[in-house]
Coordinates of C-alpha atoms in Angstrom, one line a residue:
Chain O
M1 CA 0.0 0.0 0.0
T2 CA 1.7 3.2 -1.2
D3 CA 0.5 6.7 -0.5
T4 CA 1.9 9.7 -2.4
V5 CA 1.1 12.9 -0.6
I6 CA 1.0 16.1 -2.8
S7 CA 0.0 19.4 -1.3
S8 CA -0.7 23.1 -1.7
A9 CA -0.3 25.6 1.1
S10 CA -3.6 24.5 2.6
K11 CA -4.6 21.1 1.1
E12 CA -3.2 17.7 0.8
V13 CA -4.2 15.1 -1.8
V14 CA -3.2 11.5 -1.5
I15 CA -2.6 9.3 -4.5
G16 CA -2.8 5.7 -3.2
F17 CA -3.7 2.1 -3.9
D18 CA -6.7 2.0 -1.6
R19 CA -8.1 5.5 -2.3
P20 CA -10.4 7.2 -4.8
F21 CA -8.7 7.8 -8.1
V22 CA -7.0 11.2 -8.4
M23 CA -8.1 13.3 -11.4
I24 CA -5.4 15.8 -12.4
G25 CA -6.9 18.4 -14.7
E26 CA -5.1 18.5 -18.1
R27 CA -6.5 21.7 -19.5
I28 CA -3.8 24.3 -18.6
N29 CA -1.5 23.4 -21.5
P30 CA -0.9 25.6 -24.5
T31 CA 0.0 22.6 -26.7
G32 CA -2.5 22.7 -29.6
R33 CA -4.3 25.6 -28.0
K34 CA -3.2 28.5 -30.2
L35 CA -5.3 31.2 -28.5
L36 CA -4.2 30.2 -25.0
A37 CA -0.5 30.1 -26.2
E38 CA -0.9 33.6 -27.7
E39 CA -2.5 35.0 -24.5
M40 CA 0.1 33.5 -22.2
K41 CA 2.9 34.8 -24.3
N42 CA 1.4 38.3 -24.1
G43 CA 1.1 38.0 -20.3
D44 CA -2.7 37.5 -20.3
F45 CA -3.4 34.7 -17.8
T46 CA -7.2 35.2 -17.5
R47 CA -7.9 31.9 -19.4
V48 CA -5.4 30.0 -17.3
V49 CA -7.3 31.2 -14.2
S50 CA -10.7 30.4 -15.6
D51 CA -9.6 27.0 -16.8
A52 CA -8.2 26.3 -13.3
M53 CA -11.4 27.2 -11.6
A54 CA -13.6 25.3 -14.1
Q55 CA -11.6 22.1 -13.6
V56 CA -11.7 22.3 -9.9
E57 CA -15.4 23.0 -10.0
A58 CA -15.8 19.9 -12.2
G59 CA -14.0 17.7 -9.7
A60 CA -10.3 17.9 -10.4
Q61 CA -8.4 17.1 -7.2
M62 CA -5.1 18.4 -8.7
L63 CA -4.2 20.5 -11.7
D64 CA -1.5 20.0 -14.3
V65 CA 0.1 23.3 -15.3
N66 CA 2.1 23.4 -18.5
A67 CA 3.5 26.5 -20.3
G68 CA 5.3 24.9 -23.2
I69 CA 5.2 27.6 -25.9
P70 CA 7.8 27.5 -28.7
L71 CA 10.2 30.5 -28.6
A72 CA 8.7 31.8 -25.4
D73 CA 10.5 32.2 -22.0
E74 CA 9.1 29.0 -20.6
P75 CA 10.6 29.3 -17.1
A76 CA 9.1 32.7 -16.7
L77 CA 5.7 31.7 -18.1
L78 CA 5.5 28.6 -15.9
V79 CA 6.4 30.6 -12.8
R80 CA 3.7 33.1 -13.6
A81 CA 1.1 30.3 -14.4
I82 CA 1.8 28.6 -11.1
K83 CA 1.4 31.8 -9.1
E84 CA -1.8 32.7 -10.9
V85 CA -3.3 29.2 -10.3
Q86 CA -2.2 29.1 -6.7
A87 CA -3.8 32.5 -6.1
V88 CA -7.3 31.2 -7.1
T89 CA -7.4 27.6 -6.1
D90 CA -6.2 25.5 -3.3
V91 CA -5.6 22.2 -5.1
P92 CA -2.1 20.8 -5.4
I93 CA -0.3 21.2 -8.8
S94 CA 1.6 19.0 -11.2
I95 CA 4.3 21.2 -12.5
D96 CA 4.6 20.1 -16.1
S97 CA 7.5 20.9 -18.5
S98 CA 10.1 19.1 -20.6
I99 CA 12.5 22.1 -19.9
V100 CA 14.5 21.4 -16.7
E101 CA 15.1 25.1 -16.1
A102 CA 11.3 25.7 -16.1
L103 CA 10.7 22.9 -13.6
E104 CA 13.5 24.3 -11.4
A105 CA 12.2 27.9 -11.5
A106 CA 8.6 26.8 -10.8
I107 CA 9.4 24.6 -7.9
E108 CA 11.1 27.6 -6.2
V109 CA 7.8 29.6 -6.2
Y110 CA 5.4 26.8 -5.5
D111 CA 3.7 26.9 -2.2
G112 CA 3.5 23.3 -0.9
K113 CA 4.7 19.9 -2.1
P114 CA 4.3 19.7 -5.8
L115 CA 4.3 16.8 -8.3
I116 CA 7.2 17.5 -10.7
N117 CA 6.2 16.3 -14.2
S118 CA 8.5 14.8 -15.2
V119 CA 11.8 13.0 -15.2
T120 CA 12.7 10.4 -17.9
G121 CA 15.2 7.6 -17.7
E122 CA 17.7 9.7 -19.7
E123 CA 20.9 10.0 -17.7
E124 CA 21.3 13.7 -18.2
V125 CA 17.7 14.4 -17.2
L126 CA 17.9 12.1 -14.1
E127 CA 21.0 13.9 -13.0
R128 CA 19.5 17.4 -13.4
V129 CA 16.0 16.8 -12.1
L130 CA 16.3 14.4 -9.2
P131 CA 18.6 16.7 -7.1
F132 CA 16.1 19.6 -6.9
V133 CA 13.2 17.2 -6.4
A134 CA 15.0 15.7 -3.4
K135 CA 16.0 19.2 -2.2
H136 CA 12.4 20.4 -2.1
G137 CA 11.0 17.1 -0.9
A138 CA 8.7 17.0 -3.9
A139 CA 7.2 14.0 -5.7
V140 CA 8.0 13.3 -9.3
V141 CA 6.4 11.7 -12.4
A142 CA 8.7 9.1 -13.9
I143 CA 8.2 8.6 -17.6
S144 CA 9.3 5.2 -18.8
N145 CA 11.4 6.3 -21.8
D146 CA 15.1 6.9 -22.1
E147 CA 17.8 7.8 -24.6
T148 CA 16.6 5.1 -27.0
G149 CA 13.1 6.6 -27.1
I150 CA 9.8 4.9 -26.1
S151 CA 10.1 1.2 -26.4
E152 CA 7.2 -0.8 -27.8
D153 CA 8.3 -3.6 -25.5
P154 CA 6.5 -3.2 -22.1
N155 CA 9.4 -5.1 -20.4
V156 CA 11.8 -2.4 -21.5
R157 CA 9.5 0.3 -20.3
F158 CA 9.2 -1.5 -16.9
E159 CA 13.0 -1.7 -16.7
V160 CA 13.3 2.1 -17.4
A161 CA 10.7 2.8 -14.6
K162 CA 12.7 0.5 -12.2
K163 CA 15.9 2.3 -13.0
I164 CA 14.3 5.7 -12.3
V165 CA 12.9 4.5 -9.0
H166 CA 16.3 3.1 -7.9
R167 CA 18.1 6.3 -9.0
A168 CA 15.5 8.4 -7.1
A169 CA 16.3 6.3 -4.0
D170 CA 20.0 7.1 -4.4
Y171 CA 19.0 10.8 -4.1
G172 CA 16.9 10.0 -1.0
I173 CA 13.5 10.1 -2.8
P174 CA 11.3 7.3 -1.6
A175 CA 9.4 5.1 -4.1
A176 CA 6.2 6.6 -2.6
D177 CA 7.3 9.9 -4.1
V178 CA 7.8 8.5 -7.6
V179 CA 4.6 8.3 -9.7
V180 CA 5.3 6.2 -12.8
D181 CA 3.7 7.1 -16.2
P182 CA 3.8 3.8 -18.3
L183 CA 3.2 5.9 -21.4
V184 CA -0.1 5.5 -23.3
M185 CA -0.1 5.3 -27.1
P186 CA -3.1 6.0 -29.3
I187 CA -5.0 2.7 -29.5
G188 CA -6.0 3.7 -33.1
A189 CA -2.3 3.4 -34.1
M190 CA -1.3 0.5 -32.0
G191 CA -3.8 -2.2 -31.1
T192 CA -1.7 -3.6 -28.3
A193 CA -1.4 -0.2 -26.5
G194 CA -4.1 -1.0 -24.1
R195 CA -3.1 -4.5 -23.0
Q196 CA 0.5 -3.4 -22.7
V197 CA -0.4 -0.6 -20.3
F198 CA -2.8 -2.8 -18.3
A199 CA -0.1 -5.4 -17.8
L200 CA 2.5 -2.8 -17.0
L201 CA 0.3 -1.2 -14.4
G202 CA 0.0 -4.5 -12.5
R203 CA 3.8 -5.0 -12.5
L204 CA 4.5 -1.4 -11.4
R205 CA 2.1 -1.8 -8.5
N206 CA 3.1 -5.3 -7.4
E207 CA 6.8 -5.4 -8.2
L208 CA 7.8 -1.7 -7.7
G209 CA 5.1 -0.7 -5.3
V210 CA 4.6 2.7 -7.0
N211 CA 1.6 4.9 -7.8
T212 CA 0.9 5.5 -11.4
T213 CA -0.4 8.2 -13.7
C214 CA -0.7 8.9 -17.4
G215 CA -1.9 11.5 -20.0
A216 CA -5.2 9.7 -20.6
S217 CA -6.5 11.7 -23.6
N218 CA -3.7 10.4 -25.9
V219 CA -5.2 6.9 -26.0
S220 CA -8.2 8.0 -28.1
F221 CA -6.4 10.3 -30.5
G222 CA -8.0 10.2 -34.0
L223 CA -11.1 8.1 -33.0
P224 CA -14.7 9.2 -33.2
A225 CA -16.6 9.5 -29.9
R226 CA -13.2 9.6 -28.3
H227 CA -14.3 10.6 -24.8
H228 CA -16.0 7.2 -24.5
I229 CA -12.8 5.5 -25.4
T230 CA -10.8 7.6 -22.9
G231 CA -13.3 7.0 -20.2
N232 CA -13.3 3.2 -20.6
F233 CA -9.6 3.2 -20.9
L234 CA -9.5 4.9 -17.5
S235 CA -11.9 2.4 -15.8
M236 CA -10.0 -0.5 -17.3
A237 CA -6.7 1.0 -16.2
I238 CA -8.1 1.6 -12.7
A239 CA -9.1 -2.1 -12.6
S240 CA -5.5 -2.8 -13.5
G241 CA -4.1 -0.7 -10.7
M242 CA -3.7 2.9 -12.0
T243 CA -4.1 5.4 -9.2
S244 CA -4.2 8.8 -11.0
A245 CA -4.3 10.4 -14.4
I246 CA -3.9 13.7 -16.2
M247 CA -7.3 14.0 -17.8
S248 CA -10.3 16.2 -18.4
P249 CA -12.9 16.3 -15.7
L250 CA -14.8 18.7 -17.9
H251 CA -15.9 15.8 -20.2
Q252 CA -18.8 14.1 -18.4
E253 CA -18.3 10.8 -20.2
V254 CA -14.8 10.6 -19.0
K255 CA -15.6 11.7 -15.4
D256 CA -18.5 9.3 -15.2
C257 CA -16.2 6.4 -16.0
V258 CA -13.8 7.4 -13.3
M259 CA -16.6 7.8 -10.8
A260 CA -18.1 4.4 -11.7
A261 CA -14.7 2.8 -11.5
D262 CA -14.2 4.2 -8.0
V263 CA -17.6 2.6 -7.1
M264 CA -16.5 -0.7 -8.6
M265 CA -13.2 -0.7 -6.8
G266 CA -15.0 -0.1 -3.5
H267 CA -13.2 3.3 -3.2
D268 CA -16.4 5.3 -3.1
Q269 CA -17.7 4.4 0.3
N270 CA -21.3 3.4 0.3
C271 CA -21.4 4.7 -3.3
A272 CA -21.9 8.1 -1.7
A273 CA -20.2 10.3 -4.3
W274 CA -22.0 8.4 -7.1
I275 CA -25.4 8.7 -5.5
A276 CA -24.9 12.3 -4.7
A277 CA -24.0 13.1 -8.3
K278 CA -26.7 11.0 -9.9
R279 CA -29.7 10.8 -7.6
D280 CA -31.3 14.1 -8.6
P281 CA -34.2 12.9 -10.7
A282 CA -33.9 16.1 -12.8
A283 CA -30.4 14.9 -13.8
G284 CA -32.0 11.9 -15.4
G285 CA -28.9 9.7 -14.7
G286 CA -27.7 10.5 -18.2
A287 CA -24.6 12.3 -19.3
G288 CA -26.5 15.3 -20.6
G289 CA -28.6 15.9 -17.6
A290 CA -25.9 15.1 -15.1
R291 CA -23.6 17.7 -16.6
R292 CA -25.4 20.3 -14.6
R293 CA -24.2 18.7 -11.4
G294 CA -20.6 18.3 -12.5
G295 CA -19.4 20.8 -10.0
R296 CA -20.0 18.6 -7.1
R297 CA -16.7 17.7 -5.5
R298 CA -15.9 14.0 -5.3
A299 CA -15.7 12.7 -1.7
G300 CA -12.8 11.0 -0.1
A301 CA -9.6 12.0 -2.0
A302 CA -8.7 15.1 -0.2
I303 CA -7.7 14.6 3.4
Chain Y
M1 CA -6.0 -19.5 -25.3
T2 CA -9.4 -21.1 -24.8
D3 CA -12.2 -21.0 -27.4
T4 CA -15.7 -22.0 -26.5
V5 CA -17.8 -22.7 -29.6
I6 CA -21.6 -22.3 -29.3
S7 CA -23.8 -22.7 -32.3
S8 CA -27.3 -22.6 -33.8
A9 CA -28.2 -24.6 -36.9
S10 CA -26.5 -22.1 -39.2
K11 CA -24.2 -19.9 -37.0
E12 CA -21.3 -20.4 -34.7
V13 CA -20.2 -17.9 -32.1
V14 CA -16.8 -18.3 -30.3
I15 CA -16.2 -17.1 -26.8
G16 CA -12.5 -16.8 -26.4
F17 CA -9.5 -15.0 -24.8
D18 CA -8.3 -13.3 -28.0
R19 CA -11.7 -12.4 -29.4
P20 CA -14.3 -9.7 -29.2
F21 CA -16.4 -9.9 -26.1
V22 CA -19.6 -11.9 -26.6
M23 CA -22.8 -10.1 -25.5
I24 CA -25.6 -12.5 -24.5
G25 CA -28.9 -10.8 -24.5
E26 CA -30.5 -11.0 -21.1
R27 CA -34.0 -9.7 -21.9
I28 CA -36.0 -13.0 -22.4
N29 CA -36.5 -13.6 -18.8
P30 CA -39.9 -13.3 -17.0
T31 CA -38.3 -12.7 -13.6
G32 CA -39.6 -9.3 -12.6
R33 CA -41.5 -8.9 -15.9
K34 CA -45.1 -9.5 -14.8
L35 CA -46.6 -8.8 -18.2
L36 CA -44.2 -11.1 -20.1
A37 CA -44.7 -13.9 -17.4
E38 CA -48.5 -13.6 -17.9
E39 CA -48.3 -13.7 -21.6
M40 CA -45.9 -16.7 -21.7
K41 CA -48.1 -18.6 -19.2
N42 CA -51.1 -18.0 -21.6
G43 CA -49.1 -19.2 -24.6
D44 CA -48.5 -15.8 -26.1
F45 CA -44.9 -15.6 -27.2
T46 CA -45.1 -12.5 -29.4
R47 CA -43.0 -10.5 -26.9
V48 CA -40.5 -13.2 -26.6
V49 CA -40.1 -13.1 -30.4
S50 CA -39.9 -9.3 -30.5
D51 CA -37.4 -9.2 -27.6
A52 CA -35.3 -11.7 -29.4
M53 CA -35.2 -9.7 -32.7
A54 CA -34.6 -6.4 -30.9
Q55 CA -31.6 -7.7 -29.0
V56 CA -30.0 -9.3 -32.1
E57 CA -30.7 -6.1 -34.0
A58 CA -28.9 -4.2 -31.1
G59 CA -25.8 -6.4 -31.4
A60 CA -26.4 -9.5 -29.2
Q61 CA -24.3 -12.3 -30.6
M62 CA -26.2 -14.8 -28.4
L63 CA -29.5 -14.8 -26.5
D64 CA -30.2 -16.1 -23.0
V65 CA -33.7 -17.7 -22.8
N66 CA -35.3 -18.2 -19.5
A67 CA -38.9 -19.2 -18.7
G68 CA -38.9 -19.3 -14.9
I69 CA -42.5 -18.5 -13.9
P70 CA -43.7 -19.7 -10.6
L71 CA -46.4 -22.4 -10.7
A72 CA -46.1 -22.7 -14.5
D73 CA -45.0 -25.8 -16.5
E74 CA -41.5 -24.5 -17.0
P75 CA -40.1 -27.3 -19.1
A76 CA -43.0 -26.8 -21.6
L77 CA -42.6 -23.0 -21.6
L78 CA -38.9 -23.2 -22.1
V79 CA -39.2 -25.7 -25.0
R80 CA -41.7 -23.4 -26.6
A81 CA -39.6 -20.3 -26.1
I82 CA -36.5 -22.0 -27.5
K83 CA -38.5 -23.0 -30.6
E84 CA -40.0 -19.6 -31.1
V85 CA -36.6 -17.8 -30.8
Q86 CA -34.8 -20.3 -33.1
A87 CA -37.6 -19.7 -35.7
V88 CA -36.9 -16.0 -36.0
T89 CA -33.1 -15.6 -35.3
D90 CA -30.0 -17.5 -36.1
V91 CA -28.0 -16.6 -33.0
P92 CA -27.0 -19.4 -30.6
I93 CA -28.8 -19.6 -27.3
S94 CA -28.0 -19.9 -23.6
I95 CA -30.7 -22.2 -22.3
D96 CA -31.4 -20.7 -18.8
S97 CA -33.2 -22.5 -16.0
S98 CA -32.7 -23.6 -12.4
I99 CA -35.0 -26.5 -13.1
V100 CA -33.0 -29.5 -14.4
E101 CA -36.0 -31.0 -16.1
A102 CA -36.5 -27.8 -18.1
L103 CA -32.9 -27.8 -19.2
E104 CA -33.1 -31.4 -20.2
A105 CA -36.4 -30.9 -22.2
A106 CA -35.0 -27.8 -23.9
I107 CA -31.7 -29.3 -25.0
E108 CA -33.7 -32.0 -26.8
V109 CA -35.4 -29.5 -29.1
Y110 CA -32.5 -27.1 -29.5
D111 CA -31.0 -27.0 -33.0
G112 CA -27.2 -26.7 -32.7
K113 CA -24.7 -26.7 -29.7
P114 CA -26.3 -24.6 -26.9
L115 CA -24.8 -23.1 -23.7
I116 CA -26.6 -24.8 -20.8
N117 CA -27.1 -22.2 -18.0
S118 CA -26.3 -23.5 -15.5
V119 CA -24.8 -26.1 -13.3
T120 CA -23.7 -25.3 -9.7
G121 CA -21.2 -27.1 -7.5
E122 CA -24.0 -28.9 -5.7
E123 CA -23.5 -32.6 -5.9
E124 CA -27.0 -33.4 -6.9
V125 CA -27.1 -30.8 -9.6
L126 CA -23.7 -31.9 -11.0
E127 CA -24.8 -35.5 -11.2
R128 CA -28.0 -34.6 -13.0
V129 CA -26.9 -31.9 -15.4
L130 CA -23.4 -33.0 -16.5
P131 CA -24.5 -36.3 -18.1
F132 CA -26.9 -34.7 -20.6
V133 CA -24.5 -31.8 -21.3
A134 CA -22.0 -34.5 -22.2
K135 CA -24.4 -36.5 -24.2
H136 CA -25.4 -33.6 -26.4
G137 CA -21.9 -32.2 -26.6
A138 CA -23.1 -28.9 -25.2
A139 CA -21.3 -26.2 -23.3
V140 CA -22.3 -25.3 -19.8
V141 CA -22.2 -22.3 -17.5
A142 CA -20.7 -23.2 -14.1
I143 CA -21.9 -21.1 -11.2
S144 CA -19.5 -21.0 -8.4
N145 CA -21.8 -21.8 -5.5
D146 CA -22.6 -25.1 -3.8
E147 CA -24.6 -26.6 -1.0
T148 CA -23.2 -24.0 1.4
G149 CA -24.5 -21.1 -0.8
I150 CA -22.5 -18.3 -2.3
S151 CA -19.3 -17.7 -0.4
E152 CA -18.1 -14.2 0.2
D153 CA -14.6 -15.6 0.1
P154 CA -13.4 -15.5 -3.5
N155 CA -11.0 -18.4 -2.8
V156 CA -13.9 -20.6 -1.9
R157 CA -15.7 -19.6 -5.1
F158 CA -12.6 -20.4 -7.1
E159 CA -12.4 -23.9 -5.5
V160 CA -16.1 -24.5 -6.4
A161 CA -15.4 -23.5 -10.0
K162 CA -12.4 -25.8 -10.0
K163 CA -14.4 -28.7 -8.7
I164 CA -17.0 -28.2 -11.4
V165 CA -14.4 -28.1 -14.2
H166 CA -12.8 -31.3 -12.8
R167 CA -16.1 -33.0 -12.5
A168 CA -17.1 -32.0 -16.0
A169 CA -13.8 -33.5 -17.2
D170 CA -14.8 -36.8 -15.6
Y171 CA -17.9 -36.8 -17.9
G172 CA -15.8 -36.0 -20.9
I173 CA -16.7 -32.3 -21.1
P174 CA -13.5 -30.3 -21.8
A175 CA -12.6 -27.2 -19.9
A176 CA -13.2 -25.2 -23.1
D177 CA -16.9 -26.2 -22.8
V178 CA -17.2 -24.9 -19.2
V179 CA -17.9 -21.2 -19.0
V180 CA -17.5 -20.1 -15.3
D181 CA -19.8 -17.4 -13.7
P182 CA -17.8 -16.0 -10.8
L183 CA -21.1 -14.6 -9.4
V184 CA -21.4 -10.8 -9.3
M185 CA -23.0 -9.2 -6.2
P186 CA -24.6 -5.8 -6.1
I187 CA -21.8 -3.3 -5.5
G188 CA -24.2 -1.1 -3.5
A189 CA -24.6 -3.9 -0.9
M190 CA -21.0 -5.1 -0.9
G191 CA -18.1 -2.7 -1.6
T192 CA -15.6 -5.5 -2.3
A193 CA -17.8 -7.2 -4.9
G194 CA -16.0 -5.7 -7.8
R195 CA -12.4 -6.3 -6.7
Q196 CA -13.3 -9.9 -5.8
V197 CA -14.7 -10.6 -9.2
F198 CA -11.8 -8.9 -11.0
A199 CA -9.3 -11.0 -9.0
L200 CA -11.3 -14.2 -9.6
L201 CA -11.5 -13.6 -13.4
G202 CA -7.7 -13.5 -13.5
R203 CA -7.4 -16.8 -11.6
L204 CA -10.1 -18.5 -13.7
R205 CA -8.3 -17.6 -16.8
N206 CA -4.7 -18.2 -15.8
E207 CA -5.1 -21.2 -13.5
L208 CA -8.2 -23.0 -14.9
G209 CA -7.9 -21.7 -18.5
V210 CA -11.7 -21.3 -18.8
N211 CA -13.9 -18.7 -20.4
T212 CA -16.1 -16.6 -18.1
T213 CA -19.5 -15.0 -18.1
C214 CA -21.9 -13.4 -15.6
G215 CA -25.2 -11.7 -15.2
A216 CA -23.9 -8.2 -15.4
S217 CA -27.0 -6.1 -14.5
N218 CA -27.0 -7.4 -10.9
V219 CA -23.9 -5.4 -10.1
S220 CA -25.7 -2.0 -10.3
F221 CA -28.9 -3.1 -8.5
G222 CA -30.4 -0.2 -6.5
L223 CA -28.0 2.5 -7.7
P224 CA -28.9 5.6 -9.8
A225 CA -27.7 5.9 -13.4
R226 CA -27.1 2.1 -13.1
H227 CA -26.3 1.4 -16.7
H228 CA -23.2 3.5 -16.4
I229 CA -22.1 1.3 -13.4
T230 CA -23.0 -1.9 -15.3
G231 CA -21.1 -0.7 -18.4
N232 CA -17.9 0.3 -16.5
F233 CA -18.1 -2.9 -14.5
L234 CA -18.1 -4.7 -17.8
S235 CA -15.1 -2.9 -19.2
M236 CA -13.2 -3.4 -16.0
A237 CA -14.1 -7.1 -16.0
I238 CA -13.0 -7.4 -19.7
A239 CA -9.6 -5.8 -18.7
S240 CA -9.5 -8.5 -16.0
G241 CA -10.1 -11.3 -18.4
M242 CA -13.9 -11.8 -18.7
T243 CA -14.9 -13.0 -22.2
S244 CA -18.8 -12.9 -22.2
A245 CA -21.7 -11.7 -20.2
I246 CA -25.5 -12.0 -20.0
M247 CA -26.4 -8.3 -20.4
S248 CA -28.5 -5.8 -22.2
P249 CA -27.3 -4.7 -25.6
L250 CA -30.4 -2.5 -25.7
H251 CA -28.9 0.0 -23.3
Q252 CA -26.5 2.2 -25.3
E253 CA -24.4 3.1 -22.2
V254 CA -23.7 -0.5 -21.5
K255 CA -23.0 -1.5 -25.1
D256 CA -20.7 1.5 -25.6
C257 CA -18.6 0.4 -22.7
V258 CA -18.3 -3.2 -24.2
M259 CA -17.4 -1.8 -27.6
A260 CA -14.8 0.6 -26.1
A261 CA -13.4 -2.2 -24.1
D262 CA -13.0 -4.3 -27.3
V263 CA -11.1 -1.4 -28.8
M264 CA -8.9 -1.1 -25.8
M265 CA -8.1 -4.9 -25.7
G266 CA -7.1 -4.8 -29.4
H267 CA -10.1 -7.1 -30.2
D268 CA -11.8 -4.6 -32.5
Q269 CA -9.3 -4.8 -35.4
N270 CA -8.3 -1.3 -36.7
C271 CA -11.2 -0.1 -34.4
A272 CA -13.4 -0.9 -37.4
A273 CA -16.6 -1.7 -35.4
W274 CA -16.2 1.4 -33.2
I275 CA -15.5 3.7 -36.2
A276 CA -18.5 2.2 -38.1
A277 CA -20.8 2.8 -35.2
K278 CA -19.6 6.2 -34.3
R279 CA -18.3 8.0 -37.3
D280 CA -21.6 9.3 -38.7
P281 CA -21.5 13.0 -37.8
A282 CA -25.3 13.0 -37.3
A283 CA -24.8 10.5 -34.5
G284 CA -22.7 13.1 -32.7
G285 CA -20.6 10.5 -30.9
G286 CA -22.9 10.7 -27.8
A287 CA -25.1 8.0 -26.4
G288 CA -28.3 9.8 -27.4
G289 CA -27.4 10.3 -31.0
A290 CA -25.6 7.0 -31.4
R291 CA -28.7 5.1 -30.3
R292 CA -30.1 5.4 -33.7
R293 CA -27.3 3.3 -35.1
G294 CA -27.4 0.7 -32.4
G295 CA -28.6 -1.9 -34.9
R296 CA -25.2 -2.2 -36.5
R297 CA -23.8 -5.6 -35.9
R298 CA -20.5 -5.8 -34.2
A299 CA -17.7 -7.2 -36.4
G300 CA -15.6 -10.2 -35.6
A301 CA -17.3 -12.4 -33.0
A302 CA -19.4 -14.5 -35.3
I303 CA -17.4 -16.8 -37.5

């Protein structure tokens, strides 16, 4: 049983084997969002703020914050985004960048214990990221690729994850503070993507004892009715042991699957969150009607 | 890799580890359907026939047929129901009764290789059911309870399943013709019901090498928006190894979860069935809009 505690100044969220699944809002990310990218580059963070509030209102227990804009000063933008989000919400943050300097700058201004997203198995990245994760007592997302790229062999991905967990230990970072991302490929491009991840999740939990996360939306890339695919991927991944995901709580189909999966895992005590969200007869029990009640906070994850 | 072949006079369906999930329509069952029970007792099988056609139209690859009406001549009613259904559809049938005489009478008139639903681990039932299953070369659903009832201990349920598989072998029935039902309790009454079944499904597949089924609707009994719960239970069970279920293909939320799970398991080649069902822009990708296209047959399960 592994608990990963992430916090803001006033709130702790625990990612853990025997706890409700932790939804990390994916929305604050300028990749593929031209307008948001333009605004952030021009110093306008109103959309960052409104996206933060909307996701928390929809049930996100944490928020991923990414400021990856080509040719922009990413460390400065990420620092600003973190400050803006922390000013309006109390949920803990996953600080997301592939630029080490940006992660390092953002962790300095973050109030609480963040999740640093991410470190890979590449030697240079390990050696640069793990020291400041350790120094700040943060948690870190470990992505199971290395210098050779992303292996299609799940055994290789497992070995990369294991190497990161062991290396983190060398820096004094416990396995409980390493959240492994097994890497989820689009199922439309690779039919084995799902089964690989489900098998990997079991090994990561049973053999490494670590919590897990992923960028969930990627799995349904290019498919019609993709939120149904993403949602069912999530419930199947939860059955296989996944304990958190960077995802969209704003899509009712996706959120319904996570909530139903919590019920099925026995992590929604007495089905209280499900019943609270669905029992209003006006909501009709369907996705459309229930959307109006999406703002209800899920019980049990925040301590 | 275990394949269970079930057939009608003209069609085979294969339940198997590496195949699309087999949806067995649950609707022809007078339990809790007062009007249907009354009609069947009075010799009116029009609703049985229309329910059969509607479920096949909605994608059921097989149909469960039950004629359990208190104080009625169940063997005669079941025989009549089987004949009526076989006259209008070509899908194989799961012959469903707790009355051994009814199963025995129905198997005599069935055209093809049926799935006999069911045998329990009770000595008397084993000794009465297995001989005629063997004689007709049928397949059989093994329910993991015995004289002591349904154990809450999944290890006990596994042992009962194992005993049935071994006993079937004594009668010359191969493990491939035993489809185990691990028994699914309402999650609202027993929070561990889901995890127990998921764990059992893995053991049944890996240790006994058998296909599996269950009555899926039971899991969501008493909960609001129950079809979402049933659907996500199914996708989680599929991730855990379940290969068929007695369920309702008429509920789009449930069917969507099964189809999405087939995509995620790599059992919907090139996502063809999913894309065919969802790509029509008029369907909007949502449950409501997509319902109009529910009649499309799922690819790949019938051979």
